[in-house]
XYZ file of C-alpha atoms in Angstrom:
271
model
C 11.290 -12.512 4.321
C 13.392 -12.286 2.951
C 14.512 -8.979 5.853
C 14.725 -11.940 8.462
C 16.771 -14.964 6.360
C 19.213 -12.201 4.840
C 19.977 -9.328 8.008
C 19.114 -7.290 5.688
C 16.853 -4.063 4.662
C 13.404 -5.194 2.426
C 11.709 -2.177 0.648
C 9.280 -2.656 -2.604
C 10.371 -1.927 -5.714
C 9.033 1.277 -6.297
C 10.268 2.805 -2.585
C 13.899 2.061 -3.616
C 14.601 2.214 -7.333
C 11.812 5.836 -7.542
C 12.120 9.383 -6.355
C 8.915 11.990 -6.400
C 10.113 14.467 -8.563
C 7.331 16.325 -9.614
C 3.263 17.374 -9.447
C 1.902 19.008 -12.202
C -1.380 19.954 -13.790
C -2.071 17.907 -17.411
C -4.679 17.968 -19.772
C -5.819 14.217 -20.667
C -7.990 13.706 -23.897
C -11.531 14.129 -22.929
C -9.702 17.825 -22.389
C -9.970 17.639 -18.719
C -7.488 19.228 -15.912
C -5.761 16.747 -14.019
C -2.704 16.246 -11.891
C -0.221 13.819 -12.507
C 2.608 12.935 -9.580
C 5.834 11.576 -11.982
C 8.293 9.032 -10.273
C 12.305 9.216 -11.767
C 14.628 6.511 -11.048
C 16.684 6.736 -8.325
C 20.115 7.132 -8.076
C 22.076 3.389 -7.467
C 24.884 4.137 -4.455
C 25.563 1.276 -3.850
C 28.963 0.884 -3.974
C 29.357 -2.870 -3.827
C 28.701 -5.930 -5.902
C 25.026 -6.735 -4.723
C 22.542 -8.925 -5.860
C 19.215 -8.069 -5.288
C 16.972 -10.648 -4.149
C 13.433 -8.981 -6.143
C 9.900 -11.690 -4.675
C 6.314 -11.966 -6.143
C 8.586 -11.416 -9.190
C 5.101 -12.859 -11.664
C 3.572 -9.385 -11.267
C 6.255 -7.040 -13.189
C 5.902 -5.554 -16.386
C 7.262 -4.277 -18.607
C 4.294 -2.865 -20.645
C 5.153 1.099 -21.082
C 2.534 2.421 -18.315
C 0.206 5.298 -19.552
C 2.167 8.596 -20.029
C -1.594 10.328 -18.763
C -1.791 7.614 -15.801
C -2.293 10.287 -12.726
C 0.852 7.860 -11.492
C 3.703 7.937 -13.846
C 6.793 5.529 -12.086
C 10.781 6.179 -14.467
C 10.647 5.203 -18.059
C 6.699 3.976 -17.543
C 8.562 0.307 -18.121
C 8.909 -1.580 -14.315
C 11.706 -4.407 -15.586
C 13.451 -1.867 -18.059
C 13.681 0.608 -14.749
C 14.759 -2.408 -12.512
C 17.396 -3.577 -14.767
C 18.333 0.158 -15.646
C 18.660 0.888 -11.189
C 20.251 -2.621 -10.599
C 22.780 -3.123 -13.425
C 22.621 -0.832 -16.783
C 23.379 2.480 -14.978
C 26.192 1.318 -12.650
C 29.875 0.097 -13.215
C 29.246 -2.759 -9.908
C 28.920 -6.496 -11.280
C 25.768 -7.255 -9.821
C 22.888 -9.595 -9.773
C 19.619 -10.174 -10.203
C 17.494 -13.436 -9.168
C 13.411 -12.742 -9.687
C 12.111 -15.685 -8.087
C 8.351 -15.718 -8.378
C 5.640 -18.664 -10.013
C 5.200 -18.376 -13.538
C 2.019 -20.373 -12.713
C -0.218 -17.547 -10.830
C -1.635 -14.827 -13.926
C 1.332 -12.659 -15.808
C 0.588 -8.791 -15.313
C -1.859 -6.610 -16.897
C -1.867 -6.851 -20.804
C 1.448 -9.458 -20.863
C 0.623 -13.360 -21.916
C 3.710 -14.150 -19.294
C 5.733 -12.833 -17.111
C 8.502 -11.161 -18.510
C 11.322 -11.541 -15.044
C 10.598 -15.487 -15.054
C 11.401 -15.535 -19.081
C 14.538 -16.091 -19.760
C 14.497 -15.320 -23.273
C 12.641 -11.706 -23.151
C 15.937 -11.139 -20.780
C 18.346 -11.986 -23.156
C 16.876 -11.632 -25.934
C 15.455 -7.782 -24.442
C 17.123 -6.830 -21.748
C 20.990 -8.558 -23.114
C 21.327 -9.861 -20.045
C 23.040 -13.464 -19.155
C 20.297 -15.784 -17.294
C 19.863 -18.812 -15.860
C 15.884 -20.581 -14.372
C 15.530 -22.512 -12.456
C 12.539 -24.767 -10.819
C 11.814 -25.169 -7.235
C 9.553 -28.749 -7.406
C 10.865 -29.359 -3.066
C 7.604 -29.297 -0.893
C 8.324 -27.636 2.534
C 5.803 -25.631 3.832
C 2.476 -28.218 3.669
C 2.019 -31.736 3.892
C 2.217 -33.605 0.755
C -1.123 -35.160 1.108
C -2.678 -32.074 1.061
C -5.458 -32.265 -1.613
C -5.361 -28.728 -1.840
C -1.637 -28.869 -2.938
C -2.645 -32.143 -5.041
C -5.102 -30.069 -7.131
C -2.670 -27.012 -7.331
C 0.813 -29.099 -8.556
C -2.053 -30.393 -10.899
C -3.309 -27.081 -12.717
C 0.190 -26.397 -12.358
C 1.933 -29.882 -14.645
C -1.959 -28.049 -16.888
C 0.070 -24.685 -17.320
C 3.103 -26.615 -18.499
C 1.566 -28.923 -21.126
C -0.454 -26.664 -22.809
C -3.785 -28.837 -21.606
C -6.337 -27.335 -20.399
C -8.854 -29.395 -21.677
C -10.452 -31.857 -18.780
C -9.458 -31.900 -14.458
C -11.395 -32.334 -11.827
C -10.658 -30.829 -8.076
C -10.819 -32.786 -4.810
C -14.320 -32.386 -3.322
C -15.225 -33.876 0.211
C -12.196 -34.755 1.336
C -9.936 -33.389 4.339
C -9.289 -30.645 3.549
C -11.663 -29.937 0.650
C -15.622 -30.173 0.865
C -17.929 -28.859 -1.152
C -21.158 -26.916 -0.044
C -23.199 -24.340 -0.777
C -22.881 -20.397 -0.587
C -25.699 -20.451 2.374
C -23.646 -22.776 4.552
C -20.104 -21.119 3.442
C -21.924 -17.603 4.428
C -22.324 -19.846 7.071
C -19.542 -21.552 8.725
C -17.460 -18.125 7.902
C -20.008 -16.083 10.096
C -19.952 -18.699 12.686
C -16.169 -18.478 12.450
C -15.140 -14.891 12.325
C -13.553 -13.776 15.851
C -13.917 -9.470 15.410
C -11.311 -7.983 16.733
C -8.995 -10.877 14.829
C -5.932 -11.444 12.053
C -6.512 -14.930 12.025
C -9.802 -16.087 10.981
C -11.579 -17.502 7.321
C -10.719 -15.824 3.654
C -12.998 -16.359 0.992
C -12.146 -15.600 -2.238
C -14.122 -14.894 -5.406
C -13.965 -14.698 -8.873
C -14.696 -11.317 -9.789
C -14.822 -7.717 -7.810
C -18.138 -7.060 -7.746
C -18.974 -10.515 -5.983
C -16.079 -9.863 -3.396
C -17.960 -6.417 -2.733
C -21.311 -7.853 -3.092
C -19.947 -10.062 -0.474
C -18.196 -8.321 1.992
C -22.059 -5.854 2.942
C -24.146 -8.765 2.619
C -21.359 -10.565 4.876
C -20.678 -7.609 7.716
C -23.296 -7.266 8.214
C -24.250 -10.135 9.481
C -21.226 -9.734 11.899
C -22.007 -7.015 13.072
C -25.702 -7.277 13.645
C -24.402 -8.557 17.746
C -23.959 -4.720 18.284
C -26.246 -3.195 15.540
C -27.882 -0.467 18.482
C -30.670 0.310 15.301
C -34.304 0.469 16.518
C -35.080 -0.257 13.100
C -33.076 -3.763 12.647
C -34.217 -5.517 15.763
C -35.998 -7.993 13.960
C -33.844 -8.909 11.567
C -30.777 -11.072 10.806
C -28.647 -8.464 9.868
C -28.219 -4.344 10.429
C -29.018 -2.856 7.706
C -27.140 0.123 8.160
C -23.145 -0.952 7.690
C -21.545 2.966 5.873
C -19.725 3.558 9.104
C -17.063 1.991 10.445
C -17.216 -0.387 13.510
C -14.591 -0.951 16.485
C -12.519 -4.326 15.640
C -12.975 -4.130 11.852
C -10.112 -5.849 9.905
C -8.953 -3.519 6.904
C -7.145 -3.841 3.607
C -4.611 -1.418 1.965
C -5.762 -1.425 -1.562
C -2.530 1.027 -2.047
C 1.362 1.782 -1.080
C 1.780 5.194 1.347
C 5.345 5.709 0.966
C 4.575 9.397 3.915
C 3.415 6.026 6.612
C 4.493 3.244 5.551
C 2.584 1.109 4.180
C 1.525 -1.282 1.982
C -0.905 -2.161 -1.017
C -2.314 -5.699 0.951
C -1.367 -4.264 4.288
C -4.782 -5.423 6.914
C -5.643 -3.189 9.873
C -7.483 -3.120 12.453
C -9.624 -0.548 13.431
C -8.567 0.115 17.272
C -10.370 3.795 17.862
C -12.807 5.397 16.123
C -12.539 9.763 16.399
C -15.384 11.995 15.397
């Protein structure tokens, strides 16, 4: 979106500020030998005063990564590396606009999102910083009950009050149902081979895996040819991929220009 609006190339932070340095063997605390890929901070070759727009900045951490991690970037401190790359390590009058939502979860082991915290940027990184909150709604109907719930929770976060709240049910945008009704609705509205499908949000990784495996068995029952499944409502054998299956990337790949979170549809399966 930023690339389309600015007519400038947009990249992930890691792809822009780091370069692969080396792959080394190391011995961890439990005496096992592992490989570690390290990335060093790139040299900023831009010779103009530049404004860097960094979206989803609530996820940027300033906690230093364990040096024995399989992937190690720069100093291990992402926010510190961003500031060094864009401002500290060059003589140009560069600026950063961190764009994010403080109501979203902060980075792991952080109580707040440091890149969106004016006090941290001023005191810890010695930057001149201003903070602005955009409150005008432009992409949703203002009468959307989900939006009303989200704004209520946001206000509670700002007031640090979490004692009592309710959410909308059985309205235009929200409907309360049990899990079996939800599963039935999901399966009936799921179209194999399409990106435009229902999305189910779960409260844990375990729940996500369980529901994904179970619903997948039902969705692909129509394509099942196993004799033992004929009398079942679901396919027992879903260890293999099916054509039209929807996949999601769980990590970045610089080689294939794939980003964590990218969606894919299986078009061909090679033996």
